[in-house]
Tab-separated table of C-alpha atoms in Angstrom:
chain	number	residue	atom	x	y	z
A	1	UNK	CA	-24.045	6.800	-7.943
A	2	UNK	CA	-21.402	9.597	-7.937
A	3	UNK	CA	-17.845	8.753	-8.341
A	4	UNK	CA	-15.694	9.580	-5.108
A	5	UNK	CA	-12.731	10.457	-6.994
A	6	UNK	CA	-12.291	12.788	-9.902
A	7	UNK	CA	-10.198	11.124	-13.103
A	8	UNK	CA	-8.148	14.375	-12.938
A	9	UNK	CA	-7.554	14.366	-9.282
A	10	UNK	CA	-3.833	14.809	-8.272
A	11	UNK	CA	-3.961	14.885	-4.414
A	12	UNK	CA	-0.436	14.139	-3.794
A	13	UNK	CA	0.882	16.669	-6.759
A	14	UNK	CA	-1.429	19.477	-5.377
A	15	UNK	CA	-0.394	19.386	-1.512
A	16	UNK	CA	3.406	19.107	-2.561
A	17	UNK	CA	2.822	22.064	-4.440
A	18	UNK	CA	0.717	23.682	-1.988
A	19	UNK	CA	3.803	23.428	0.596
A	20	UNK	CA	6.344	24.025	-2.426
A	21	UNK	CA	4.918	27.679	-3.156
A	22	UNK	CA	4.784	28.590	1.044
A	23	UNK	CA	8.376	27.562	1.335
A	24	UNK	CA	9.350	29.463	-2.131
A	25	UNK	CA	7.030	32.793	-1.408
A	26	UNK	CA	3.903	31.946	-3.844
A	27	UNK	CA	6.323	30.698	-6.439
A	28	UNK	CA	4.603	28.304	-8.853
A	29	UNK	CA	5.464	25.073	-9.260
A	30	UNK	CA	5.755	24.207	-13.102
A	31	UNK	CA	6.177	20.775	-15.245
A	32	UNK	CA	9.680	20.928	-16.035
A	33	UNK	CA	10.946	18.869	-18.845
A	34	UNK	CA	14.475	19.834	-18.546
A	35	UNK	CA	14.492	19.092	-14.781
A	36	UNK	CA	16.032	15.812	-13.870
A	37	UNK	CA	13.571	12.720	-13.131
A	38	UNK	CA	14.329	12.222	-9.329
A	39	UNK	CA	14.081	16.247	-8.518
A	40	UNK	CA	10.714	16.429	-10.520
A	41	UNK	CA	7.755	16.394	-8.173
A	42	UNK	CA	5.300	17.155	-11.224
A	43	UNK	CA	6.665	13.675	-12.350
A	44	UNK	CA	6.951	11.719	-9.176
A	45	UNK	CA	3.885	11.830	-8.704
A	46	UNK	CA	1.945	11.129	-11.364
A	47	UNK	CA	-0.159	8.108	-11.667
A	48	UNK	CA	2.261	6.412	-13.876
A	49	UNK	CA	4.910	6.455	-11.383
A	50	UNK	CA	2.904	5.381	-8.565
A	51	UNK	CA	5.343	2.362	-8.539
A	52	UNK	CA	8.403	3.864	-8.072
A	53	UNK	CA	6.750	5.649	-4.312
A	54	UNK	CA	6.054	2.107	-3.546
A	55	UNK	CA	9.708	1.809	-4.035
A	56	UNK	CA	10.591	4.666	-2.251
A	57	UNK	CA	8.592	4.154	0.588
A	58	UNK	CA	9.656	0.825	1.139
A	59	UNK	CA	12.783	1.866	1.038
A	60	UNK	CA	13.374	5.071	2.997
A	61	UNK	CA	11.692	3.335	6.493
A	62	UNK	CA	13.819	0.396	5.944
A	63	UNK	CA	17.451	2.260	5.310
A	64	UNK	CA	16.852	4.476	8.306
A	65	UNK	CA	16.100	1.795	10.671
A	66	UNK	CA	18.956	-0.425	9.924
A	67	UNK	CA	21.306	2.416	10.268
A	68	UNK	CA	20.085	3.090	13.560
A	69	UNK	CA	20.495	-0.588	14.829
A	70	UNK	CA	16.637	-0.861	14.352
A	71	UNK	CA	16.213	-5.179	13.650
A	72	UNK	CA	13.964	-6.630	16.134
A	73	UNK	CA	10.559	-4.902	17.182
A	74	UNK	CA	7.441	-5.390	19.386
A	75	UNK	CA	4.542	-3.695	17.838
A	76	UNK	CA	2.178	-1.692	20.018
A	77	UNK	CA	-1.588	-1.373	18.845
A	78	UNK	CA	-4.610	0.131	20.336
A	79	UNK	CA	-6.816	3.315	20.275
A	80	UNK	CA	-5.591	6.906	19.398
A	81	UNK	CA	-8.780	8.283	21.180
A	82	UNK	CA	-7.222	7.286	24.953
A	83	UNK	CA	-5.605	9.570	26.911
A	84	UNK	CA	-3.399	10.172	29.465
A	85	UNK	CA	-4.716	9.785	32.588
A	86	UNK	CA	-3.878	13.178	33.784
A	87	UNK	CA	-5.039	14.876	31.032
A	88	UNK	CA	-8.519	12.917	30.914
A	89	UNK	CA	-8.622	13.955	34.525
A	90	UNK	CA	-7.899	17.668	33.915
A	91	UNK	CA	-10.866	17.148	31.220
A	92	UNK	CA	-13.502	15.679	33.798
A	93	UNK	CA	-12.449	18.707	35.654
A	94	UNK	CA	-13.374	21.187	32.654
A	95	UNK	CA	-16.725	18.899	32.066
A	96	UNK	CA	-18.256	19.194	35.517
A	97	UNK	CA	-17.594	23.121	35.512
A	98	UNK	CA	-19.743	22.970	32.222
A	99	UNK	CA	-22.829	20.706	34.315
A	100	UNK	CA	-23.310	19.490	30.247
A	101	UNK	CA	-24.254	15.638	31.153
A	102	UNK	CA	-23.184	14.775	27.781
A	103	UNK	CA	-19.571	15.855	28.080
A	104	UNK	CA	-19.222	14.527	31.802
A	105	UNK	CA	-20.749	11.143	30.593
A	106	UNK	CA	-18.063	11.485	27.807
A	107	UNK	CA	-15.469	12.545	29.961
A	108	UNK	CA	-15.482	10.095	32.548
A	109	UNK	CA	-15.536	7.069	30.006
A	110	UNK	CA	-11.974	9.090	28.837
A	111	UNK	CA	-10.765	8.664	32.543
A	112	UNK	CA	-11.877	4.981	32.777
A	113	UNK	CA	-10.326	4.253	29.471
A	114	UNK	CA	-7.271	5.870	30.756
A	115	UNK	CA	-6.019	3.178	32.420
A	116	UNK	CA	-5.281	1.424	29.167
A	117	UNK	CA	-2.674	4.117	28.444
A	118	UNK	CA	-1.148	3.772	31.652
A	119	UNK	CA	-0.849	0.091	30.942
A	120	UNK	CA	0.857	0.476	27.881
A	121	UNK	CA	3.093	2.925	29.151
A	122	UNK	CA	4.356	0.550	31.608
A	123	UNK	CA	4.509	-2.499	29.365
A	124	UNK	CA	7.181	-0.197	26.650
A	125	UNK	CA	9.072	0.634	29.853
A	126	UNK	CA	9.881	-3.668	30.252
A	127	UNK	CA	10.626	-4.215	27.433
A	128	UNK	CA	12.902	-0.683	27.444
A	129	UNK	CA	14.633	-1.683	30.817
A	130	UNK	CA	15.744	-5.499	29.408
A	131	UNK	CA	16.760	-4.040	25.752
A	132	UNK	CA	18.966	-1.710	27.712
A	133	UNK	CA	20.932	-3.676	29.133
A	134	UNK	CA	21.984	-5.839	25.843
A	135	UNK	CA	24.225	-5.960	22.814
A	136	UNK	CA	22.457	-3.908	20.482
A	137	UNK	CA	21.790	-7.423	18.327
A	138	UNK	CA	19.997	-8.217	20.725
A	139	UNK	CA	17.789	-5.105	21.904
A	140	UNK	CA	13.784	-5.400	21.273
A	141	UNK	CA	12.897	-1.954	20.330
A	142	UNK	CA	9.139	-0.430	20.544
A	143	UNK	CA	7.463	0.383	17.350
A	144	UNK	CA	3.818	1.923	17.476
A	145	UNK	CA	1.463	3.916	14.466
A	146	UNK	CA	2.852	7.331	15.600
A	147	UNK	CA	0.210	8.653	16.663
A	148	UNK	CA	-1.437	9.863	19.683
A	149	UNK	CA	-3.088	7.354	22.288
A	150	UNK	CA	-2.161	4.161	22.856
A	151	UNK	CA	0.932	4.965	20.460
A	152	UNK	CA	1.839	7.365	22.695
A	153	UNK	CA	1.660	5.916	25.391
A	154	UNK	CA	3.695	2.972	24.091
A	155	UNK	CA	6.638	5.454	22.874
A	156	UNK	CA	6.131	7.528	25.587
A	157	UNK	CA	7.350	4.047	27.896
A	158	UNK	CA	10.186	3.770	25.904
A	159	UNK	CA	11.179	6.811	25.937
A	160	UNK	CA	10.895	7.006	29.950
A	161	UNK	CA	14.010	4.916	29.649
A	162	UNK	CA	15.964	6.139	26.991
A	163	UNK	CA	15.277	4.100	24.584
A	164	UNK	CA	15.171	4.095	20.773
A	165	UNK	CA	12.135	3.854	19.374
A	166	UNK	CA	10.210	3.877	16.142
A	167	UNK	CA	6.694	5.304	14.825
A	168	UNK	CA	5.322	4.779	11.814
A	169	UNK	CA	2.967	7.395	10.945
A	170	UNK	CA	0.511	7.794	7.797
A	171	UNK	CA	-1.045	10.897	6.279
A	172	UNK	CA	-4.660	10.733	7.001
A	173	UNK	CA	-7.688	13.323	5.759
A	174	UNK	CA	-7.382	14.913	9.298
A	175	UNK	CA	-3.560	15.327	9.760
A	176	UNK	CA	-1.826	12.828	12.900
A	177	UNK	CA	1.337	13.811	13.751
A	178	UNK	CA	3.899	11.997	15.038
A	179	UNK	CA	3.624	11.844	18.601
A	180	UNK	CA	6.351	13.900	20.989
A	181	UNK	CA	8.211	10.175	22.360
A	182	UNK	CA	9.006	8.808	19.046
A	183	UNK	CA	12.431	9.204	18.418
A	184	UNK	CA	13.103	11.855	15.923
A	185	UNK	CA	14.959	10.065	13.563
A	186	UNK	CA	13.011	7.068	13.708
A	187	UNK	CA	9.615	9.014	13.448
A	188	UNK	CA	8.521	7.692	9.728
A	189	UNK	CA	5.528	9.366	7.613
A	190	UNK	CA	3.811	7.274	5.253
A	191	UNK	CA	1.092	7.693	2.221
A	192	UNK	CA	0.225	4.293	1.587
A	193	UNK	CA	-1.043	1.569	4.243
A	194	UNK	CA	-0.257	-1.171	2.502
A	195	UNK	CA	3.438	-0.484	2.279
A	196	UNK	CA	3.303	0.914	6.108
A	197	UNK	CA	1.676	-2.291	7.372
A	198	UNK	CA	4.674	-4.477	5.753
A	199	UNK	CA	6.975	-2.491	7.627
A	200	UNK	CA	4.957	-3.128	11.003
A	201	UNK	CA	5.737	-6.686	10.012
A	202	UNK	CA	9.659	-6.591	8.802
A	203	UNK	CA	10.451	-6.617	11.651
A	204	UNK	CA	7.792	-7.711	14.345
A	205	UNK	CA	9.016	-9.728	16.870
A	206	UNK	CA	5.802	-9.517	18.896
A	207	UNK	CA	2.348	-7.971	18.650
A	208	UNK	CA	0.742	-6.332	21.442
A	209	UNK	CA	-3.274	-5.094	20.699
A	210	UNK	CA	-4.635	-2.718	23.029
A	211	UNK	CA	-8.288	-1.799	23.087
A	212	UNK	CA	-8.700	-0.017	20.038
A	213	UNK	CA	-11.085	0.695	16.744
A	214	UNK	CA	-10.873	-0.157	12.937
A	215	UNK	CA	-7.149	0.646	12.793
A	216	UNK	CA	-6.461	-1.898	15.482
A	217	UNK	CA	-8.727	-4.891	14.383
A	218	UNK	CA	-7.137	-4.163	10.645
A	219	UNK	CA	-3.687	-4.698	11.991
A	220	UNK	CA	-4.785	-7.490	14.488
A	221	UNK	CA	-6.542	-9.708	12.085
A	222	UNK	CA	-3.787	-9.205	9.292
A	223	UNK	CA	-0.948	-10.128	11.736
A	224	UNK	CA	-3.596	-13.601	12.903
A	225	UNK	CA	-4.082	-14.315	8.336
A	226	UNK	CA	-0.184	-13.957	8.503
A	227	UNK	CA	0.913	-16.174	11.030
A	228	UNK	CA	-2.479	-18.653	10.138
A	229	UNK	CA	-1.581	-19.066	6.601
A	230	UNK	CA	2.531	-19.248	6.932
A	231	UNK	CA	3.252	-16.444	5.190
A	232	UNK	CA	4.253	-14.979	8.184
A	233	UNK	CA	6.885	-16.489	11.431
A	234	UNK	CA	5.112	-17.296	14.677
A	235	UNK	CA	5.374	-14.653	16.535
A	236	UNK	CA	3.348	-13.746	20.072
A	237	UNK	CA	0.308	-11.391	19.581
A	238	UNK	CA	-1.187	-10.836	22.620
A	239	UNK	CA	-4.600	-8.953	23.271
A	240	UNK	CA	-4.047	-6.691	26.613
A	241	UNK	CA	-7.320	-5.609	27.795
A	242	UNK	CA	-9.687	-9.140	28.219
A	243	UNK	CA	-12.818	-7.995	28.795
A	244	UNK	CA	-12.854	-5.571	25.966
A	245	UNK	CA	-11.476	-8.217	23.875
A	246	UNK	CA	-13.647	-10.740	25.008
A	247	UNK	CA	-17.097	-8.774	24.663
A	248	UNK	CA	-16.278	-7.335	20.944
A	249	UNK	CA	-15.121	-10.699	19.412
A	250	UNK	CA	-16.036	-13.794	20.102
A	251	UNK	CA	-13.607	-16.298	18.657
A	252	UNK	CA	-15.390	-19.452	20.197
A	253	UNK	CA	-17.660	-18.308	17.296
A	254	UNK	CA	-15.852	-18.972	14.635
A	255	UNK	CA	-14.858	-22.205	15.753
A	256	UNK	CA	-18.406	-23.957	16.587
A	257	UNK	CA	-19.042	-22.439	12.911
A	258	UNK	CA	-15.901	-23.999	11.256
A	259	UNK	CA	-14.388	-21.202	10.025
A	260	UNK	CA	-11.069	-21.239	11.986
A	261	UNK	CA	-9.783	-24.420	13.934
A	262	UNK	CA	-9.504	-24.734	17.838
A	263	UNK	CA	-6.068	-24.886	17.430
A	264	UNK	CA	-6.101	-21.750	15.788
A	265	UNK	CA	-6.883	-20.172	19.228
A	266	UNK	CA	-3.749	-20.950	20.416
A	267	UNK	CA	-2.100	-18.061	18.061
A	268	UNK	CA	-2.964	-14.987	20.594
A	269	UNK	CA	-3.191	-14.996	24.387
A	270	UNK	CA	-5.155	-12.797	26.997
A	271	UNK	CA	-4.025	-10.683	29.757
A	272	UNK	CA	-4.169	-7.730	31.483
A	273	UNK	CA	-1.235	-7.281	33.053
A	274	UNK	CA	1.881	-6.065	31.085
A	275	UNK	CA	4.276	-7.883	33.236
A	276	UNK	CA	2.779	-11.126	32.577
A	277	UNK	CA	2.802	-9.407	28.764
A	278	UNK	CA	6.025	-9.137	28.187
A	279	UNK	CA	6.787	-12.663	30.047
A	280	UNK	CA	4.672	-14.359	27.508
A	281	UNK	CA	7.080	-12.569	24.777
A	282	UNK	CA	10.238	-13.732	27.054
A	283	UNK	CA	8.786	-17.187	27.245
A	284	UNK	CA	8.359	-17.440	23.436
A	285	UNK	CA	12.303	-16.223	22.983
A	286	UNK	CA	13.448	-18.060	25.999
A	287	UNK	CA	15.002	-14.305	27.177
């Protein structure tokens, strides 16, 4: 078996360089022993230190968003491979003037899938329009992956109204940027999952899972363990989208087998209307 990962592999060290010698005109960038700890990339990130990052990143996220009034979020999941309906139209356009049956069969799931975006769009603008009109205490903010999609889409609501709102991107092999609607200031970049799904959760006052891949079952079934084993608060997780939902898991499953208890069904709800979404949330809260 061949090991993925070389002993002497410095990924982190090596890109920060990389960008280091374009912003300092091919400059190298040297080990510097003389160079103060906290301004020495070389040593920041070496494996050694790998601690202090999780620090760091922990920390960075967390001092920006309570400076900005950032306490109380509803988290927006689902697929980065939806698109806006207009633009998955404009594509069935381009994949009919092709006559390729492959990309008009591919384009035309994009346009039925588009509705989800649309959906999720509207569901950030509720919870936008009521957060506007409140103390800032008591404003529910929109807080999505950063990325394109569902994220989007979910920003994109918010930001329809004005609103504040926060992504929390990660650095991935293929590069996802933050998404146009996030908030600049509150548009967060993160190297480690682990530390970017405990912010997701800090401060989480609801979960909302589109349709949506790996990404979104990984969050969606860590947010169920959470709230299932008490380490985590009630909160409302609700699954918009209930035939998708329904077809790829069934939970009924896992309770004829005795692996989860009936009652443990009672921890997410169904819909697929983002009105009756967010009421569920105000329902919970008695908003």
């Amino acid at each position: 078996m061949e090991a993925n990962t070389q002993l002497n592999e410095r990924r982190l060290a090596d890109a920060w360089a990389e960008l280091h010698n374009h912003a300092t005109n091919g400059n190298p960038l040297q080990a510097d022993a003389y160079r103060m700890a906290f301004a020495d990339p070389e040593f920041l990130f070496r494996r050694e230190t790998r601690g202090i990052r999780f620090q760091l990143e922990m920390l960075k996220p967390d001092l920006g968003q309570t400076e900005q009034g950032i306490e109380n979020t509803i988290v927006v999941f689902g697929s980065a491979r939806f698109m806006a309906p207009e633009d998955a139209a404009e594509a069935l356009t381009a994949a009919e003037a092709t006559g390729d049956a492959t990309q008009i069969a591919r384009a035309r799931l994009a346009v039925r899938n588009a509705r989800h975006y649309d959906l999720a769009r509207q569901f950030s603008r509720l919870v936008a329009q009521y957060s506007n009109g409140k103390p800032e205490s008591e404003r529910l903010y929109i807080c999505t992956g950063g990325g394109p999609g569902i994220m989007e889409a979910a920003n994109r609501g918010a930001h329809d109204e004005g609103a504040l709102n926060v992504g929390l991107n990660i650095a991935l092999p293929h590069e996802q940027s933050g998404n146009r609607y996030i908030t600049p200031s509150l548009s967060f970049k993160f190297h480690y999952f682990a530390l970017r799904k405990m912010h997701f959760m800090m401060r989480a006052k609801a979960l909302v899972a589109f349709p949506g891949g790996f990404g979104t079952l990984d969050e969606l079934f860590e947010v169920l363990t959470l709230v299932q084993t008490g380490k985590a608060k009630p909160v409302p997780i609700v699954l918009c989208g209930t035939d998708y939902w329904k077809r790829l898991i069934n939970f009924d499953v896992l309770v004829e087998e005795g692996t989860i208890s009936a009652q443990d069904l009672k921890l997410f709800h169904y819909t697929d209307d983002p009105q009756e979404a967010w009421e569920l949330i105000r329902a919970f809260y008695k908003l």
